Amino acid sequence: MTSARHTGTAACVLLLLFVLLTVLVAVRHGAPLPGDRALHRWPLDHRPPVAVATARAITATGTGALPYALAVVAGLIAGRDTKQRCYAAAGALAVLLLGQAVRYGLMSAVARPRPAVIDWATTASGHSFPSGHATTSALTAGLLLWALATRASAARTSAALLLLWAAAVGLSRIYLGVHWASDVLGGWLFASLWLCLAALATAPLVRARRADPTSASRT
């Protein structure tokens, strides 16, 4: 119960921060927020070919089929038997898919334009806020962290690597000039909020499974 309270408190804080950021973006009609321009200008003067190629490789991992495959892997890791693995994989995939659907709705509603195309060092499409790559990679990393928490021996090292990956994908979007920093921050806030809501929604099911003696006997 204490864990649920902490998760609920975190969700409330994240919701407040995300709503405040979204309102700021909306009332300025998508114009850059304080700090956005400075963080956008710096990469324009610091983009050697090797760094751009590296950033493109990193950013590519935050979209396409890979995050969805990793969500399924997270479920397979978390499950203790075949049935649990199937349910967990479906649940993790649903969390990612539903999060993406809500994000698309938010992007359409806010309709924030991206930075000028002349500054881009990669291709991009759609509106800017919140960043799709930042959201997707953070959601995927969160699902994998949840799964690895059930395997304590690997959790600490893997958690650091997953957090670094999600951060790198988000920062690559700023470096490549296709997002404002506040877009990436919005993606991280939304993903964290969505993961908290998913944890709260599934908590009763998790408690029921832990209390089920037949489930425990299969582990």
PDB file of C-alpha atoms in Angstrom:
ATOM      1  CA  MET A   1       0.000   0.000   0.000  1.00  0.00           C
ATOM      2  CA  THR A   2       2.890   2.366   0.796  1.00  0.00           C
ATOM      3  CA  SER A   3       4.361   1.727  -2.635  1.00  0.00           C
ATOM      4  CA  ALA A   4       1.010   2.556  -4.247  1.00  0.00           C
ATOM      5  CA  ARG A   5       0.871   5.828  -2.298  1.00  0.00           C
ATOM      6  CA  HIS A   6       4.354   6.758  -3.452  1.00  0.00           C
ATOM      7  CA  THR A   7       3.450   5.940  -7.032  1.00  0.00           C
ATOM      8  CA  GLY A   8       0.256   7.976  -6.736  1.00  0.00           C
ATOM      9  CA  THR A   9       2.172  10.936  -5.331  1.00  0.00           C
ATOM     10  CA  ALA A  10       4.730  10.702  -8.140  1.00  0.00           C
ATOM     11  CA  ALA A  11       1.912  10.556 -10.700  1.00  0.00           C
ATOM     12  CA  CYS A  12       0.321  13.716  -9.264  1.00  0.00           C
ATOM     13  CA  VAL A  13       3.628  15.610  -9.366  1.00  0.00           C
ATOM     14  CA  LEU A  14       4.382  14.451 -12.907  1.00  0.00           C
ATOM     15  CA  LEU A  15       0.875  15.335 -14.065  1.00  0.00           C
ATOM     16  CA  LEU A  16       1.210  18.841 -12.628  1.00  0.00           C
ATOM     17  CA  LEU A  17       4.604  19.366 -14.271  1.00  0.00           C
ATOM     18  CA  PHE A  18       3.453  18.011 -17.624  1.00  0.00           C
ATOM     19  CA  VAL A  19       0.273  20.099 -17.623  1.00  0.00           C
ATOM     20  CA  LEU A  20       2.233  23.246 -16.735  1.00  0.00           C
ATOM     21  CA  LEU A  21       4.731  22.613 -19.530  1.00  0.00           C
ATOM     22  CA  THR A  22       1.959  21.864 -22.033  1.00  0.00           C
ATOM     23  CA  VAL A  23       0.085  25.033 -21.087  1.00  0.00           C
ATOM     24  CA  LEU A  24       3.269  27.099 -21.479  1.00  0.00           C
ATOM     25  CA  VAL A  25       3.831  25.655 -24.947  1.00  0.00           C
ATOM     26  CA  ALA A  26       0.184  26.178 -25.923  1.00  0.00           C
ATOM     27  CA  VAL A  27      -0.156  29.773 -24.713  1.00  0.00           C
ATOM     28  CA  ARG A  28       3.004  30.717 -26.602  1.00  0.00           C
ATOM     29  CA  HIS A  29       1.528  29.097 -29.735  1.00  0.00           C
ATOM     30  CA  GLY A  30       4.488  26.734 -29.984  1.00  0.00           C
ATOM     31  CA  ALA A  31       7.174  29.425 -29.772  1.00  0.00           C
ATOM     32  CA  PRO A  32      10.421  28.273 -28.103  1.00  0.00           C
ATOM     33  CA  LEU A  33      10.457  28.440 -24.310  1.00  0.00           C
ATOM     34  CA  PRO A  34      13.297  30.138 -22.399  1.00  0.00           C
ATOM     35  CA  GLY A  35      16.437  28.106 -22.966  1.00  0.00           C
ATOM     36  CA  ASP A  36      15.131  26.351 -26.065  1.00  0.00           C
ATOM     37  CA  ARG A  37      16.924  28.576 -28.540  1.00  0.00           C
ATOM     38  CA  ALA A  38      20.286  28.399 -26.734  1.00  0.00           C
ATOM     39  CA  LEU A  39      20.135  24.602 -26.508  1.00  0.00           C
ATOM     40  CA  HIS A  40      19.132  24.471 -30.171  1.00  0.00           C
ATOM     41  CA  ARG A  41      21.914  26.784 -31.372  1.00  0.00           C
ATOM     42  CA  TRP A  42      24.817  25.011 -29.671  1.00  0.00           C
ATOM     43  CA  PRO A  43      24.637  21.777 -31.726  1.00  0.00           C
ATOM     44  CA  LEU A  44      24.528  23.761 -34.971  1.00  0.00           C
ATOM     45  CA  ASP A  45      28.169  24.741 -34.362  1.00  0.00           C
ATOM     46  CA  HIS A  46      29.214  21.352 -32.948  1.00  0.00           C
ATOM     47  CA  ARG A  47      28.117  18.719 -35.454  1.00  0.00           C
ATOM     48  CA  PRO A  48      31.127  16.944 -36.993  1.00  0.00           C
ATOM     49  CA  PRO A  49      30.185  14.075 -39.344  1.00  0.00           C
ATOM     50  CA  VAL A  50      31.104  11.319 -36.867  1.00  0.00           C
ATOM     51  CA  ALA A  51      28.972  12.869 -34.129  1.00  0.00           C
ATOM     52  CA  VAL A  52      26.030  13.298 -36.502  1.00  0.00           C
ATOM     53  CA  ALA A  53      26.299   9.681 -37.653  1.00  0.00           C
ATOM     54  CA  THR A  54      26.404   8.519 -34.026  1.00  0.00           C
ATOM     55  CA  ALA A  55      23.395  10.644 -33.111  1.00  0.00           C
ATOM     56  CA  ARG A  56      21.458   9.300 -36.089  1.00  0.00           C
ATOM     57  CA  ALA A  57      22.250   5.724 -35.048  1.00  0.00           C
ATOM     58  CA  ILE A  58      21.102   6.415 -31.481  1.00  0.00           C
ATOM     59  CA  THR A  59      17.955   8.227 -32.541  1.00  0.00           C
ATOM     60  CA  ALA A  60      16.991   5.337 -34.850  1.00  0.00           C
ATOM     61  CA  THR A  61      16.659   3.023 -31.826  1.00  0.00           C
ATOM     62  CA  GLY A  62      13.856   5.179 -30.420  1.00  0.00           C
ATOM     63  CA  THR A  63      11.356   4.449 -33.166  1.00  0.00           C
ATOM     64  CA  GLY A  64      10.179   1.680 -35.487  1.00  0.00           C
ATOM     65  CA  ALA A  65       9.740  -1.943 -34.468  1.00  0.00           C
ATOM     66  CA  LEU A  66      12.546  -2.127 -31.891  1.00  0.00           C
ATOM     67  CA  PRO A  67      10.731  -0.459 -28.944  1.00  0.00           C
ATOM     68  CA  TYR A  68       7.688  -2.687 -29.456  1.00  0.00           C
ATOM     69  CA  ALA A  69       9.867  -5.793 -29.605  1.00  0.00           C
ATOM     70  CA  LEU A  70      11.605  -4.692 -26.401  1.00  0.00           C
ATOM     71  CA  ALA A  71       8.233  -4.173 -24.701  1.00  0.00           C
ATOM     72  CA  VAL A  72       7.359  -7.800 -25.491  1.00  0.00           C
ATOM     73  CA  VAL A  73      10.770  -8.877 -24.180  1.00  0.00           C
ATOM     74  CA  ALA A  74      10.057  -6.984 -20.955  1.00  0.00           C
ATOM     75  CA  GLY A  75       6.883  -8.998 -20.469  1.00  0.00           C
ATOM     76  CA  LEU A  76       8.662 -12.265 -21.188  1.00  0.00           C
ATOM     77  CA  ILE A  77      11.310 -11.414 -18.606  1.00  0.00           C
ATOM     78  CA  ALA A  78       8.743 -10.461 -15.965  1.00  0.00           C
ATOM     79  CA  GLY A  79       6.594 -13.588 -16.281  1.00  0.00           C
ATOM     80  CA  ARG A  80       7.320 -16.633 -14.123  1.00  0.00           C
ATOM     81  CA  ASP A  81       5.678 -19.251 -16.317  1.00  0.00           C
ATOM     82  CA  THR A  82       4.326 -19.473 -19.850  1.00  0.00           C
ATOM     83  CA  LYS A  83       0.894 -18.084 -18.995  1.00  0.00           C
ATOM     84  CA  GLN A  84       2.291 -15.191 -16.981  1.00  0.00           C
ATOM     85  CA  ARG A  85       4.800 -14.385 -19.704  1.00  0.00           C
ATOM     86  CA  CYS A  86       2.052 -14.181 -22.314  1.00  0.00           C
ATOM     87  CA  TYR A  87      -0.081 -11.919 -20.120  1.00  0.00           C
ATOM     88  CA  ALA A  88       2.874  -9.737 -19.142  1.00  0.00           C
ATOM     89  CA  ALA A  89       4.073  -9.394 -22.743  1.00  0.00           C
ATOM     90  CA  ALA A  90       0.574  -8.412 -23.897  1.00  0.00           C
ATOM     91  CA  GLY A  91       0.237  -5.978 -21.007  1.00  0.00           C
ATOM     92  CA  ALA A  92       3.602  -4.322 -21.634  1.00  0.00           C
ATOM     93  CA  LEU A  93       2.826  -3.983 -25.329  1.00  0.00           C
ATOM     94  CA  ALA A  94      -0.585  -2.496 -24.493  1.00  0.00           C
ATOM     95  CA  VAL A  95       1.024   0.075 -22.180  1.00  0.00           C
ATOM     96  CA  LEU A  96       3.337   1.189 -24.988  1.00  0.00           C
ATOM     97  CA  LEU A  97       0.619   1.224 -27.661  1.00  0.00           C
ATOM     98  CA  LEU A  98      -1.902   3.120 -25.521  1.00  0.00           C
ATOM     99  CA  GLY A  99       0.784   5.574 -24.460  1.00  0.00           C
ATOM    100  CA  GLN A 100       1.592   6.203 -28.106  1.00  0.00           C
ATOM    101  CA  ALA A 101      -2.076   6.759 -28.935  1.00  0.00           C
ATOM    102  CA  VAL A 102      -2.431   9.353 -26.171  1.00  0.00           C
ATOM    103  CA  ARG A 103       0.814  11.016 -27.250  1.00  0.00           C
ATOM    104  CA  TYR A 104      -0.405  11.313 -30.837  1.00  0.00           C
ATOM    105  CA  GLY A 105      -3.579  12.939 -29.549  1.00  0.00           C
ATOM    106  CA  LEU A 106      -1.583  15.426 -27.500  1.00  0.00           C
ATOM    107  CA  MET A 107       0.706  16.224 -30.432  1.00  0.00           C
ATOM    108  CA  SER A 108      -2.278  16.931 -32.660  1.00  0.00           C
ATOM    109  CA  ALA A 109      -3.974  19.058 -30.009  1.00  0.00           C
ATOM    110  CA  VAL A 110      -0.911  21.192 -29.240  1.00  0.00           C
ATOM    111  CA  ALA A 111       0.296  21.217 -32.882  1.00  0.00           C
ATOM    112  CA  ARG A 112       3.654  22.736 -32.051  1.00  0.00           C
ATOM    113  CA  PRO A 113       5.865  23.371 -35.087  1.00  0.00           C
ATOM    114  CA  ARG A 114       9.367  21.951 -35.177  1.00  0.00           C
ATOM    115  CA  PRO A 115      12.527  24.061 -35.418  1.00  0.00           C
ATOM    116  CA  ALA A 116      13.375  25.376 -38.883  1.00  0.00           C
ATOM    117  CA  VAL A 117      14.016  22.577 -41.395  1.00  0.00           C
ATOM    118  CA  ILE A 118      17.328  24.159 -42.415  1.00  0.00           C
ATOM    119  CA  ASP A 119      18.701  23.217 -38.978  1.00  0.00           C
ATOM    120  CA  TRP A 120      17.798  19.530 -39.233  1.00  0.00           C
ATOM    121  CA  ALA A 121      20.526  16.892 -39.500  1.00  0.00           C
ATOM    122  CA  THR A 122      18.028  14.062 -39.980  1.00  0.00           C
ATOM    123  CA  THR A 123      14.502  13.540 -41.236  1.00  0.00           C
ATOM    124  CA  ALA A 124      11.426  14.127 -39.086  1.00  0.00           C
ATOM    125  CA  SER A 125       7.671  14.301 -39.494  1.00  0.00           C
ATOM    126  CA  GLY A 126       4.626  15.421 -37.579  1.00  0.00           C
ATOM    127  CA  HIS A 127       4.317  17.967 -34.803  1.00  0.00           C
ATOM    128  CA  SER A 128       6.957  18.605 -32.196  1.00  0.00           C
ATOM    129  CA  PHE A 129       5.482  18.360 -28.675  1.00  0.00           C
ATOM    130  CA  PRO A 130       5.973  16.018 -26.921  1.00  0.00           C
ATOM    131  CA  SER A 131       8.903  14.343 -28.641  1.00  0.00           C
ATOM    132  CA  GLY A 132       7.889  10.942 -29.972  1.00  0.00           C
ATOM    133  CA  HIS A 133      11.386   9.444 -29.794  1.00  0.00           C
ATOM    134  CA  ALA A 134      11.909  10.684 -26.228  1.00  0.00           C
ATOM    135  CA  THR A 135       8.516   9.352 -25.155  1.00  0.00           C
ATOM    136  CA  THR A 136       8.915   5.980 -26.860  1.00  0.00           C
ATOM    137  CA  SER A 137      12.418   5.278 -25.572  1.00  0.00           C
ATOM    138  CA  ALA A 138      11.508   6.363 -22.032  1.00  0.00           C
ATOM    139  CA  LEU A 139       8.391   4.176 -22.019  1.00  0.00           C
ATOM    140  CA  THR A 140      10.380   1.226 -23.336  1.00  0.00           C
ATOM    141  CA  ALA A 141      13.159   1.746 -20.815  1.00  0.00           C
ATOM    142  CA  GLY A 142      10.585   1.972 -18.022  1.00  0.00           C
ATOM    143  CA  LEU A 143       8.953  -1.300 -19.057  1.00  0.00           C
ATOM    144  CA  LEU A 144      12.326  -3.035 -19.153  1.00  0.00           C
ATOM    145  CA  LEU A 145      13.234  -1.604 -15.746  1.00  0.00           C
ATOM    146  CA  TRP A 146       9.975  -2.984 -14.364  1.00  0.00           C
ATOM    147  CA  ALA A 147      10.797  -6.397 -15.788  1.00  0.00           C
ATOM    148  CA  LEU A 148      14.397  -6.404 -14.596  1.00  0.00           C
ATOM    149  CA  ALA A 149      13.291  -5.456 -11.087  1.00  0.00           C
ATOM    150  CA  THR A 150      12.102  -9.068 -10.821  1.00  0.00           C
ATOM    151  CA  ARG A 151      15.660 -10.202 -11.559  1.00  0.00           C
ATOM    152  CA  ALA A 152      17.587  -8.351  -8.854  1.00  0.00           C
ATOM    153  CA  SER A 153      21.007  -9.691  -9.845  1.00  0.00           C
ATOM    154  CA  ALA A 154      20.929  -7.835 -13.183  1.00  0.00           C
ATOM    155  CA  ALA A 155      18.766  -4.911 -12.256  1.00  0.00           C
ATOM    156  CA  ARG A 156      21.321  -2.323 -11.109  1.00  0.00           C
ATOM    157  CA  THR A 157      23.722  -2.397 -14.046  1.00  0.00           C
ATOM    158  CA  SER A 158      20.929  -2.821 -16.572  1.00  0.00           C
ATOM    159  CA  ALA A 159      18.969   0.058 -15.054  1.00  0.00           C
ATOM    160  CA  ALA A 160      21.879   2.446 -15.560  1.00  0.00           C
ATOM    161  CA  LEU A 161      22.303   1.363 -19.177  1.00  0.00           C
ATOM    162  CA  LEU A 162      18.582   1.692 -19.917  1.00  0.00           C
ATOM    163  CA  LEU A 163      18.402   5.163 -18.390  1.00  0.00           C
ATOM    164  CA  LEU A 164      21.457   6.234 -20.381  1.00  0.00           C
ATOM    165  CA  TRP A 165      19.886   4.881 -23.575  1.00  0.00           C
ATOM    166  CA  ALA A 166      16.588   6.713 -23.033  1.00  0.00           C
ATOM    167  CA  ALA A 167      18.444   9.933 -22.191  1.00  0.00           C
ATOM    168  CA  ALA A 168      20.692   9.565 -25.247  1.00  0.00           C
ATOM    169  CA  VAL A 169      17.739   9.092 -27.606  1.00  0.00           C
ATOM    170  CA  GLY A 170      16.022  12.200 -26.258  1.00  0.00           C
ATOM    171  CA  LEU A 171      19.190  14.307 -26.382  1.00  0.00           C
ATOM    172  CA  SER A 172      19.929  13.115 -29.918  1.00  0.00           C
ATOM    173  CA  ARG A 173      16.702  14.772 -31.057  1.00  0.00           C
ATOM    174  CA  ILE A 174      17.944  18.122 -29.768  1.00  0.00           C
ATOM    175  CA  TYR A 175      21.419  17.561 -31.192  1.00  0.00           C
ATOM    176  CA  LEU A 176      20.018  16.733 -34.635  1.00  0.00           C
ATOM    177  CA  GLY A 177      17.929  19.905 -34.572  1.00  0.00           C
ATOM    178  CA  VAL A 178      14.480  18.345 -35.002  1.00  0.00           C
ATOM    179  CA  HIS A 179      13.129  19.117 -31.526  1.00  0.00           C
ATOM    180  CA  TRP A 180      13.255  21.853 -28.950  1.00  0.00           C
ATOM    181  CA  ALA A 181      14.604  20.844 -25.538  1.00  0.00           C
ATOM    182  CA  SER A 182      11.155  21.408 -24.040  1.00  0.00           C
ATOM    183  CA  ASP A 183       9.726  18.833 -26.487  1.00  0.00           C
ATOM    184  CA  VAL A 184      12.115  16.224 -25.117  1.00  0.00           C
ATOM    185  CA  LEU A 185      11.389  17.242 -21.526  1.00  0.00           C
ATOM    186  CA  GLY A 186       7.689  16.905 -22.313  1.00  0.00           C
ATOM    187  CA  GLY A 187       8.280  13.410 -23.704  1.00  0.00           C
ATOM    188  CA  TRP A 188      10.147  12.329 -20.583  1.00  0.00           C
ATOM    189  CA  LEU A 189       7.486  13.762 -18.269  1.00  0.00           C
ATOM    190  CA  PHE A 190       4.648  12.165 -20.214  1.00  0.00           C
ATOM    191  CA  ALA A 191       6.377   8.767 -20.338  1.00  0.00           C
ATOM    192  CA  SER A 192       7.084   8.840 -16.592  1.00  0.00           C
ATOM    193  CA  LEU A 193       3.487   9.822 -15.863  1.00  0.00           C
ATOM    194  CA  TRP A 194       2.115   7.095 -18.126  1.00  0.00           C
ATOM    195  CA  LEU A 195       4.282   4.444 -16.462  1.00  0.00           C
ATOM    196  CA  CYS A 196       3.068   5.552 -13.026  1.00  0.00           C
ATOM    197  CA  LEU A 197      -0.551   5.351 -14.181  1.00  0.00           C
ATOM    198  CA  ALA A 198       0.074   1.894 -15.643  1.00  0.00           C
ATOM    199  CA  ALA A 199       1.609   0.754 -12.356  1.00  0.00           C
ATOM    200  CA  LEU A 200      -1.401   2.030 -10.413  1.00  0.00           C
ATOM    201  CA  ALA A 201      -3.863   0.432 -12.835  1.00  0.00           C
ATOM    202  CA  THR A 202      -2.185  -2.982 -12.676  1.00  0.00           C
ATOM    203  CA  ALA A 203      -1.386  -2.973  -8.938  1.00  0.00           C
ATOM    204  CA  PRO A 204      -4.551  -4.907  -7.920  1.00  0.00           C
ATOM    205  CA  LEU A 205      -3.759  -7.638 -10.461  1.00  0.00           C
ATOM    206  CA  VAL A 206      -0.166  -7.888  -9.267  1.00  0.00           C
ATOM    207  CA  ARG A 207      -1.283  -8.146  -5.640  1.00  0.00           C
ATOM    208  CA  ALA A 208      -3.830 -10.832  -6.529  1.00  0.00           C
ATOM    209  CA  ARG A 209      -1.206 -12.904  -8.336  1.00  0.00           C
ATOM    210  CA  ARG A 210       1.226 -12.612  -5.432  1.00  0.00           C
ATOM    211  CA  ALA A 211      -1.491 -13.761  -3.057  1.00  0.00           C
ATOM    212  CA  ASP A 212      -2.468 -16.714  -5.259  1.00  0.00           C
ATOM    213  CA  PRO A 213      -0.803 -19.829  -3.789  1.00  0.00           C
ATOM    214  CA  THR A 214      -1.118 -21.733  -7.072  1.00  0.00           C
ATOM    215  CA  SER A 215       0.806 -18.950  -8.813  1.00  0.00           C
ATOM    216  CA  ALA A 216       3.538 -19.065  -6.186  1.00  0.00           C
ATOM    217  CA  SER A 217       3.871 -22.829  -6.522  1.00  0.00           C
ATOM    218  CA  ARG A 218       4.659 -22.499 -10.224  1.00  0.00           C
ATOM    219  CA  THR A 219       7.598 -20.136  -9.748  1.00  0.00           C
TER     220      THR A 219
END
